[in-house]
XYZ file of C-alpha atoms in Angstrom:
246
model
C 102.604 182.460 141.893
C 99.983 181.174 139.799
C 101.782 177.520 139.800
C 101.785 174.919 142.388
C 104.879 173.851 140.428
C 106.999 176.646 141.928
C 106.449 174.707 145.412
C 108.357 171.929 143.714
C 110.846 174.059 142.111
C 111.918 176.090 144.967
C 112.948 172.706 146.410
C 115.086 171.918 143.863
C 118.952 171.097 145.464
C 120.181 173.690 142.750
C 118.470 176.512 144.290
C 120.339 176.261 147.843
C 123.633 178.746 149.018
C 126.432 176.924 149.878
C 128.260 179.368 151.270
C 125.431 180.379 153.935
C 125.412 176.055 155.068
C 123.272 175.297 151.958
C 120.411 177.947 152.945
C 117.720 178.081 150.495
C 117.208 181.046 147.877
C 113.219 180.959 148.483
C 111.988 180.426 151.922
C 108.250 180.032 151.321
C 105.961 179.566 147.857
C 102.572 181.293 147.836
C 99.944 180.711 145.050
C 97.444 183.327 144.160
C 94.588 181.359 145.786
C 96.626 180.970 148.941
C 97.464 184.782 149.217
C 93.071 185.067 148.393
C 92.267 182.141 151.619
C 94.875 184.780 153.403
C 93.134 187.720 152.733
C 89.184 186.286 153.691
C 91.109 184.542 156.908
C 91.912 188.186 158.065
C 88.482 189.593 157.316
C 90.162 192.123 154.560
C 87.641 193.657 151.874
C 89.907 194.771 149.184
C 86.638 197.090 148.064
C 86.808 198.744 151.042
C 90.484 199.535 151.598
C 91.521 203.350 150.395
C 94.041 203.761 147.293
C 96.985 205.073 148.737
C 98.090 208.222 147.942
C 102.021 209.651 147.230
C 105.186 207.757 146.886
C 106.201 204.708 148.008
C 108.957 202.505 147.833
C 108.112 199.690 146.218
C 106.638 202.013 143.493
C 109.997 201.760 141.641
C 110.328 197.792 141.519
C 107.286 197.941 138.982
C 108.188 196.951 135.346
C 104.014 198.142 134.882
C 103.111 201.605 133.912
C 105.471 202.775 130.582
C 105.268 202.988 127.158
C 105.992 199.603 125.783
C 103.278 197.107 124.790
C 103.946 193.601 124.021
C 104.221 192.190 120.504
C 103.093 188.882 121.241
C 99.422 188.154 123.056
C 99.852 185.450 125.458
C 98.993 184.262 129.053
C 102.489 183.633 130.394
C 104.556 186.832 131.091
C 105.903 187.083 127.345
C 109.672 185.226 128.328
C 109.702 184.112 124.558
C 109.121 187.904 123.376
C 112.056 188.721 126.041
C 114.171 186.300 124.343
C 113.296 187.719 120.695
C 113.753 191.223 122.001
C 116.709 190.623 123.407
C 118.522 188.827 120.257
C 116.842 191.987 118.345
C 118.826 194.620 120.970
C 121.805 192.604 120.813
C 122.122 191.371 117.229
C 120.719 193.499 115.069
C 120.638 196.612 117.108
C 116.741 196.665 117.635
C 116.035 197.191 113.782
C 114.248 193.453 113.064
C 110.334 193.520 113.427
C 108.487 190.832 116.009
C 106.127 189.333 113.591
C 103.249 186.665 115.402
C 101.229 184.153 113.626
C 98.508 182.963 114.069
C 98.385 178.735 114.425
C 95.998 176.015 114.435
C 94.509 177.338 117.996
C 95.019 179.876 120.242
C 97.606 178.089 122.095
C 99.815 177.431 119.203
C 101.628 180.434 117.456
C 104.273 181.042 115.317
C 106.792 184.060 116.198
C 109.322 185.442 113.840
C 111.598 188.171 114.282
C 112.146 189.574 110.377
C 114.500 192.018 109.112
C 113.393 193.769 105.685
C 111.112 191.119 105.275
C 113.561 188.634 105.873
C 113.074 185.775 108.483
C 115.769 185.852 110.916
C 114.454 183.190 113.673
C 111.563 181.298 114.040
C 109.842 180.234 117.071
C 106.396 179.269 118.705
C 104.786 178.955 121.377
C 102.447 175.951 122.673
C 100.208 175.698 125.235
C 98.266 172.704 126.708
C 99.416 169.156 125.981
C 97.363 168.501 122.746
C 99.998 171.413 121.479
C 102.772 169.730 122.647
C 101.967 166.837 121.951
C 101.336 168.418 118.388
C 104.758 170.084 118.485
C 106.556 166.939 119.747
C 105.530 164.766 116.523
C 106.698 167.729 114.526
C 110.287 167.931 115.874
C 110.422 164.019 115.253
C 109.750 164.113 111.765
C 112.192 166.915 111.248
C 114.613 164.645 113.286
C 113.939 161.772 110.763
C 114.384 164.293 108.026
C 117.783 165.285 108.722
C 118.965 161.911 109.528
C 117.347 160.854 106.058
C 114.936 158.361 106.632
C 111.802 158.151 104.750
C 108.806 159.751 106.504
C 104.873 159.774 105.325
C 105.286 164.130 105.737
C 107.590 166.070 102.990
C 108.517 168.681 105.651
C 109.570 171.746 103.925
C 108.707 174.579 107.044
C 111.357 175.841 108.551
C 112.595 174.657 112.093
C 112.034 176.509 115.133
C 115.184 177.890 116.636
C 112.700 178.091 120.425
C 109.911 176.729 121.385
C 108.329 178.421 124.821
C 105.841 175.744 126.271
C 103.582 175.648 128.998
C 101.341 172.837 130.340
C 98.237 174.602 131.079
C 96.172 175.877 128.171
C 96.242 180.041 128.000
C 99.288 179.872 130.024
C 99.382 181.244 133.624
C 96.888 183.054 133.745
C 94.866 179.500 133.834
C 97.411 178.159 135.846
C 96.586 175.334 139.129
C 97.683 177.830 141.247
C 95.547 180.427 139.979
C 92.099 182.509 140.902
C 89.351 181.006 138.844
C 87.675 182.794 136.645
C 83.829 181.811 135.752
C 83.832 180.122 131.822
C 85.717 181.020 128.586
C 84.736 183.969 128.699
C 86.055 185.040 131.614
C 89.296 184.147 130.756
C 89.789 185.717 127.687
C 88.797 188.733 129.606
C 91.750 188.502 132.045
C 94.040 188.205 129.318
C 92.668 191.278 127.295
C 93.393 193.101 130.695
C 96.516 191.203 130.865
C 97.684 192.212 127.548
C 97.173 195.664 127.469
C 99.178 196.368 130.193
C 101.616 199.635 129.107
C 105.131 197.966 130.196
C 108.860 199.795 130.539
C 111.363 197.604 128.616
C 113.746 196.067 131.306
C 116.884 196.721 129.456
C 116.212 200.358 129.880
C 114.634 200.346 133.241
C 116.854 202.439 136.044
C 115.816 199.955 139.152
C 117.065 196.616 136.780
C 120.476 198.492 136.010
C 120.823 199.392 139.954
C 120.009 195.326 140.700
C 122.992 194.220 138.395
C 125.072 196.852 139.945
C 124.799 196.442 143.453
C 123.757 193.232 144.063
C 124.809 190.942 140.869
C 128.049 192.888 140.629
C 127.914 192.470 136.875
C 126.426 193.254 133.562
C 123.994 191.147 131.948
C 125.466 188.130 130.946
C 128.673 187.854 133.084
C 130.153 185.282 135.184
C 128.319 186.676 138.155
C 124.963 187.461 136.337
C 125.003 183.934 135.334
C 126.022 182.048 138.768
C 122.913 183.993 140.121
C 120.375 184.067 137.460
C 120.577 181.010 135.393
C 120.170 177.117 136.377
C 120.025 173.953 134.907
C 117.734 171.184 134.463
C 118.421 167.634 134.169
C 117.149 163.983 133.975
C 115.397 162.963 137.326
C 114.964 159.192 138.450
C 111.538 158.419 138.872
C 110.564 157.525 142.528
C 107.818 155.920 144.105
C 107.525 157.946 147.159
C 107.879 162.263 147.242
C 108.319 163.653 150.732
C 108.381 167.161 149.913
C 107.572 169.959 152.740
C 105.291 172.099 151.187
Protein backbone atom coordinates (compact mmCIF):
# COMPACT_ATOMS: atom_id res chain seq x y z
CA UNK A 1 0.00 0.00 0.00
CA UNK A 2 1.29 3.30 -0.58
CA UNK A 3 -0.25 4.52 2.99
CA UNK A 4 1.02 3.99 6.39
CA UNK A 5 -2.63 4.76 7.21
CA UNK A 6 -3.78 1.29 6.10
CA UNK A 7 -1.59 -0.04 9.21
CA UNK A 8 -4.06 1.93 11.27
CA UNK A 9 -7.03 0.97 9.39
CA UNK A 10 -6.60 -2.66 9.28
CA UNK A 11 -6.78 -2.35 13.08
CA UNK A 12 -9.87 -0.90 13.13
CA UNK A 13 -12.47 -3.22 15.59
CA UNK A 14 -14.89 -3.09 12.47
CA UNK A 15 -12.67 -5.05 10.34
CA UNK A 16 -12.58 -8.31 12.70
CA UNK A 17 -14.91 -11.84 12.01
CA UNK A 18 -16.93 -12.64 14.69
CA UNK A 19 -17.87 -15.72 13.75
CA UNK A 20 -14.11 -17.09 13.38
CA UNK A 21 -13.51 -15.62 17.56
CA UNK A 22 -13.14 -12.04 16.19
CA UNK A 23 -10.18 -13.02 13.65
CA UNK A 24 -9.02 -10.18 11.69
CA UNK A 25 -9.86 -9.61 7.84
CA UNK A 26 -6.08 -8.40 7.13
CA UNK A 27 -3.33 -10.17 8.85
CA UNK A 28 -0.35 -7.99 7.92
CA UNK A 29 -0.02 -4.24 6.10
CA UNK A 30 2.92 -3.77 3.73
CA UNK A 31 3.87 -0.33 2.24
CA UNK A 32 5.60 -0.05 -1.05
CA UNK A 33 8.91 0.95 0.61
CA UNK A 34 8.66 -2.01 2.94
CA UNK A 35 8.03 -4.59 0.07
CA UNK A 36 11.47 -2.34 -1.72
CA UNK A 37 13.76 -2.85 2.04
CA UNK A 38 12.32 -6.64 1.32
CA UNK A 39 13.49 -7.01 -1.93
CA UNK A 40 17.42 -5.35 -1.32
CA UNK A 41 17.31 -7.59 2.15
CA UNK A 42 17.14 -10.71 -0.18
CA UNK A 43 19.77 -9.52 -2.63
CA UNK A 44 16.94 -9.50 -5.60
CA UNK A 45 17.83 -7.31 -8.81
CA UNK A 46 14.54 -6.82 -10.40
CA UNK A 47 16.83 -5.90 -13.74
CA UNK A 48 18.11 -9.06 -13.72
CA UNK A 49 15.16 -11.39 -13.15
CA UNK A 50 13.64 -12.95 -16.66
CA UNK A 51 9.93 -11.90 -17.78
CA UNK A 52 8.04 -14.86 -17.44
CA UNK A 53 6.66 -16.40 -20.18
CA UNK A 54 2.87 -18.23 -20.68
CA UNK A 55 -0.05 -18.25 -18.40
CA UNK A 56 -0.37 -17.87 -15.03
CA UNK A 57 -2.85 -17.68 -12.52
CA UNK A 58 -2.87 -14.64 -11.11
CA UNK A 59 -2.92 -13.26 -14.73
CA UNK A 60 -6.75 -13.11 -14.48
CA UNK A 61 -7.07 -11.04 -11.09
CA UNK A 62 -5.64 -8.00 -13.20
CA UNK A 63 -8.18 -5.14 -13.81
CA UNK A 64 -4.76 -3.74 -16.14
CA UNK A 65 -4.47 -4.50 -19.75
CA UNK A 66 -8.16 -3.61 -21.66
CA UNK A 67 -9.64 -1.10 -23.48
CA UNK A 68 -10.92 1.43 -21.06
CA UNK A 69 -9.00 4.60 -20.13
CA UNK A 70 -9.93 6.77 -17.35
CA UNK A 71 -11.86 10.02 -17.71
CA UNK A 72 -10.49 11.70 -14.87
CA UNK A 73 -6.39 12.23 -14.38
CA UNK A 74 -5.58 11.72 -10.87
CA UNK A 75 -3.08 10.03 -8.43
CA UNK A 76 -5.48 7.95 -6.35
CA UNK A 77 -6.98 4.89 -8.18
CA UNK A 78 -9.97 6.99 -9.77
CA UNK A 79 -12.78 5.72 -6.75
CA UNK A 80 -14.62 9.10 -7.55
CA UNK A 81 -14.72 8.19 -11.46
CA UNK A 82 -16.00 4.58 -10.14
CA UNK A 83 -18.65 6.28 -8.31
CA UNK A 84 -19.67 8.58 -11.44
CA UNK A 85 -19.47 5.56 -13.67
CA UNK A 86 -21.37 3.64 -11.73
CA UNK A 87 -24.46 6.19 -11.19
CA UNK A 88 -23.95 6.61 -15.20
CA UNK A 89 -24.43 2.45 -15.68
CA UNK A 90 -27.10 2.43 -13.26
CA UNK A 91 -29.10 5.62 -13.79
CA UNK A 92 -28.94 6.66 -16.97
CA UNK A 93 -27.90 3.52 -18.68
CA UNK A 94 -24.24 4.68 -19.51
CA UNK A 95 -25.49 7.55 -21.92
CA UNK A 96 -24.25 10.80 -19.57
CA UNK A 97 -20.65 12.08 -20.49
CA UNK A 98 -17.76 12.35 -17.51
CA UNK A 99 -16.86 15.90 -17.99
CA UNK A 100 -13.44 17.15 -15.66
CA UNK A 101 -12.51 20.63 -14.89
CA UNK A 102 -9.91 22.04 -14.40
CA UNK A 103 -9.59 24.08 -10.69
CA UNK A 104 -7.47 26.49 -9.02
CA UNK A 105 -4.46 23.75 -8.88
CA UNK A 106 -3.84 20.52 -9.85
CA UNK A 107 -5.19 19.05 -6.80
CA UNK A 108 -8.51 20.65 -7.00
CA UNK A 109 -10.97 19.61 -9.87
CA UNK A 110 -14.33 19.80 -10.67
CA UNK A 111 -16.13 16.51 -12.15
CA UNK A 112 -19.50 16.50 -13.74
CA UNK A 113 -21.30 13.79 -15.24
CA UNK A 114 -23.68 15.71 -18.09
CA UNK A 115 -26.37 14.39 -20.12
CA UNK A 116 -27.08 16.45 -23.48
CA UNK A 117 -25.26 19.10 -22.03
CA UNK A 118 -27.09 18.98 -19.01
CA UNK A 119 -25.38 18.77 -15.51
CA UNK A 120 -26.56 15.83 -13.73
CA UNK A 121 -24.05 15.74 -10.55
CA UNK A 122 -21.32 17.65 -9.55
CA UNK A 123 -18.34 16.67 -7.70
CA UNK A 124 -14.53 17.37 -7.04
CA UNK A 125 -11.82 16.21 -5.96
CA UNK A 126 -9.12 17.80 -3.44
CA UNK A 127 -5.92 16.94 -2.63
CA UNK A 128 -3.48 18.23 0.07
CA UNK A 129 -4.81 20.20 3.04
CA UNK A 130 -4.58 23.78 1.55
CA UNK A 131 -7.52 22.10 -0.80
CA UNK A 132 -9.37 21.00 1.90
CA UNK A 133 -8.98 23.39 3.81
CA UNK A 134 -10.16 25.45 0.65
CA UNK A 135 -13.12 23.10 0.19
CA UNK A 136 -14.06 23.11 3.91
CA UNK A 137 -14.71 27.08 3.99
CA UNK A 138 -16.72 26.50 0.86
CA UNK A 139 -19.21 23.94 2.27
CA UNK A 140 -19.59 26.43 5.33
CA UNK A 141 -20.70 29.24 3.45
CA UNK A 142 -23.11 27.14 1.49
CA UNK A 143 -24.22 25.86 4.99
CA UNK A 144 -24.83 29.53 6.08
CA UNK A 145 -26.56 30.04 2.80
CA UNK A 146 -29.21 27.61 3.18
CA UNK A 147 -29.82 28.34 6.72
CA UNK A 148 -30.08 32.13 5.58
CA UNK A 149 -27.67 34.01 7.31
CA UNK A 150 -25.84 36.79 5.79
CA UNK A 151 -22.38 35.86 4.45
CA UNK A 152 -19.52 38.32 2.85
CA UNK A 153 -19.71 35.52 -0.54
CA UNK A 154 -23.08 35.59 -2.84
CA UNK A 155 -22.62 31.84 -3.57
CA UNK A 156 -24.40 31.06 -6.68
CA UNK A 157 -22.16 27.58 -7.86
CA UNK A 158 -23.76 24.72 -7.53
CA UNK A 159 -23.12 22.22 -4.56
CA UNK A 160 -21.17 19.20 -4.87
CA UNK A 161 -23.21 16.07 -4.50
CA UNK A 162 -19.20 14.16 -3.58
CA UNK A 163 -16.28 15.31 -2.72
CA UNK A 164 -13.25 12.50 -2.98
CA UNK A 165 -10.35 13.86 -0.70
CA UNK A 166 -7.05 12.81 0.05
CA UNK A 167 -4.41 14.22 2.45
CA UNK A 168 -1.36 13.99 0.48
CA UNK A 169 -0.97 16.31 -2.49
CA UNK A 170 -1.15 14.18 -6.07
CA UNK A 171 -2.83 11.53 -4.19
CA UNK A 172 -1.18 8.09 -3.65
CA UNK A 173 1.05 8.05 -5.79
CA UNK A 174 2.89 10.70 -3.28
CA UNK A 175 1.65 8.89 -0.54
CA UNK A 176 3.98 8.30 3.15
CA UNK A 177 4.03 4.95 2.31
CA UNK A 178 5.26 5.37 -1.04
CA UNK A 179 8.71 4.97 -3.28
CA UNK A 180 10.13 8.42 -3.69
CA UNK A 181 10.51 9.78 -6.67
CA UNK A 182 13.45 12.52 -7.27
CA UNK A 183 11.56 16.34 -7.66
CA UNK A 184 8.33 17.50 -9.42
CA UNK A 185 9.22 16.24 -12.12
CA UNK A 186 9.47 12.97 -11.33
CA UNK A 187 6.23 12.77 -10.11
CA UNK A 188 4.30 14.00 -12.73
CA UNK A 189 6.07 11.37 -14.65
CA UNK A 190 4.67 8.49 -12.55
CA UNK A 191 1.35 9.74 -12.95
CA UNK A 192 1.54 10.16 -16.85
CA UNK A 193 2.54 6.37 -16.63
CA UNK A 194 -0.09 5.99 -14.12
CA UNK A 195 -2.73 7.44 -16.20
CA UNK A 196 -2.35 5.86 -19.29
CA UNK A 197 -2.79 2.65 -18.09
CA UNK A 198 -5.48 0.72 -20.71
CA UNK A 199 -8.01 -0.62 -17.86
CA UNK A 200 -11.12 -3.36 -18.26
CA UNK A 201 -14.22 -1.78 -16.64
CA UNK A 202 -14.99 -3.93 -13.46
CA UNK A 203 -18.64 -4.18 -14.04
CA UNK A 204 -17.87 -6.16 -17.10
CA UNK A 205 -14.87 -8.01 -15.95
CA UNK A 206 -15.47 -12.10 -15.83
CA UNK A 207 -13.03 -12.66 -12.57
CA UNK A 208 -15.25 -9.63 -10.51
CA UNK A 209 -18.62 -11.44 -11.55
CA UNK A 210 -17.02 -14.99 -10.39
CA UNK A 211 -15.91 -13.04 -6.82
CA UNK A 212 -19.63 -11.96 -6.17
CA UNK A 213 -20.72 -15.35 -7.12
CA UNK A 214 -18.77 -17.63 -5.22
CA UNK A 215 -17.54 -15.95 -2.50
CA UNK A 216 -19.99 -12.78 -1.77
CA UNK A 217 -22.96 -14.96 -2.67
CA UNK A 218 -24.65 -11.89 -4.09
CA UNK A 219 -24.96 -9.25 -6.68
CA UNK A 220 -23.60 -5.94 -6.29
CA UNK A 221 -25.35 -4.18 -3.81
CA UNK A 222 -27.12 -6.93 -1.74
CA UNK A 223 -27.37 -7.71 1.80
CA UNK A 224 -24.34 -9.92 1.51
CA UNK A 225 -22.29 -7.62 -0.88
CA UNK A 226 -22.78 -5.01 1.65
CA UNK A 227 -21.99 -6.97 5.10
CA UNK A 228 -18.64 -7.75 3.26
CA UNK A 229 -17.71 -4.78 1.29
CA UNK A 230 -18.86 -1.70 2.97
CA UNK A 231 -17.99 -0.19 6.62
CA UNK A 232 -18.55 2.65 8.57
CA UNK A 233 -16.74 5.39 10.10
CA UNK A 234 -17.45 7.22 13.15
CA UNK A 235 -16.40 9.83 15.81
CA UNK A 236 -13.24 8.60 17.76
CA UNK A 237 -12.28 9.95 21.36
CA UNK A 238 -9.08 11.44 21.30
CA UNK A 239 -6.45 9.60 23.49
CA UNK A 240 -3.27 10.40 24.85
CA UNK A 241 -1.55 7.17 24.48
CA UNK A 242 -1.85 4.67 20.96
CA UNK A 243 -0.56 1.16 21.51
CA UNK A 244 -1.04 -0.13 18.18
CA UNK A 245 1.02 -3.40 16.91
CA UNK A 246 2.24 -2.46 13.78
Amino acid sequence: MPCYDKKLEASREDFTLAEYNNTKEVDCVLTTIELEEIIQDKGVDLKQLKEFEGEWEGKQWCLTGGEDKRSIWNGSGGYLETVLRAINLLKYNGTATIVEEKGRNEDYRIVKLELNGEEKLRAAYAYGFRNIQNIVRTLKLEEKNRKGKKTNTASKKKTLDFIEVMACPKGCLNGGGQLKVEGKQGLEGVGRVYNEVQEKKPEEDEMVKKIYKEWIGGEIGSESARKLLHTQYKAVEKVNNVNIKW
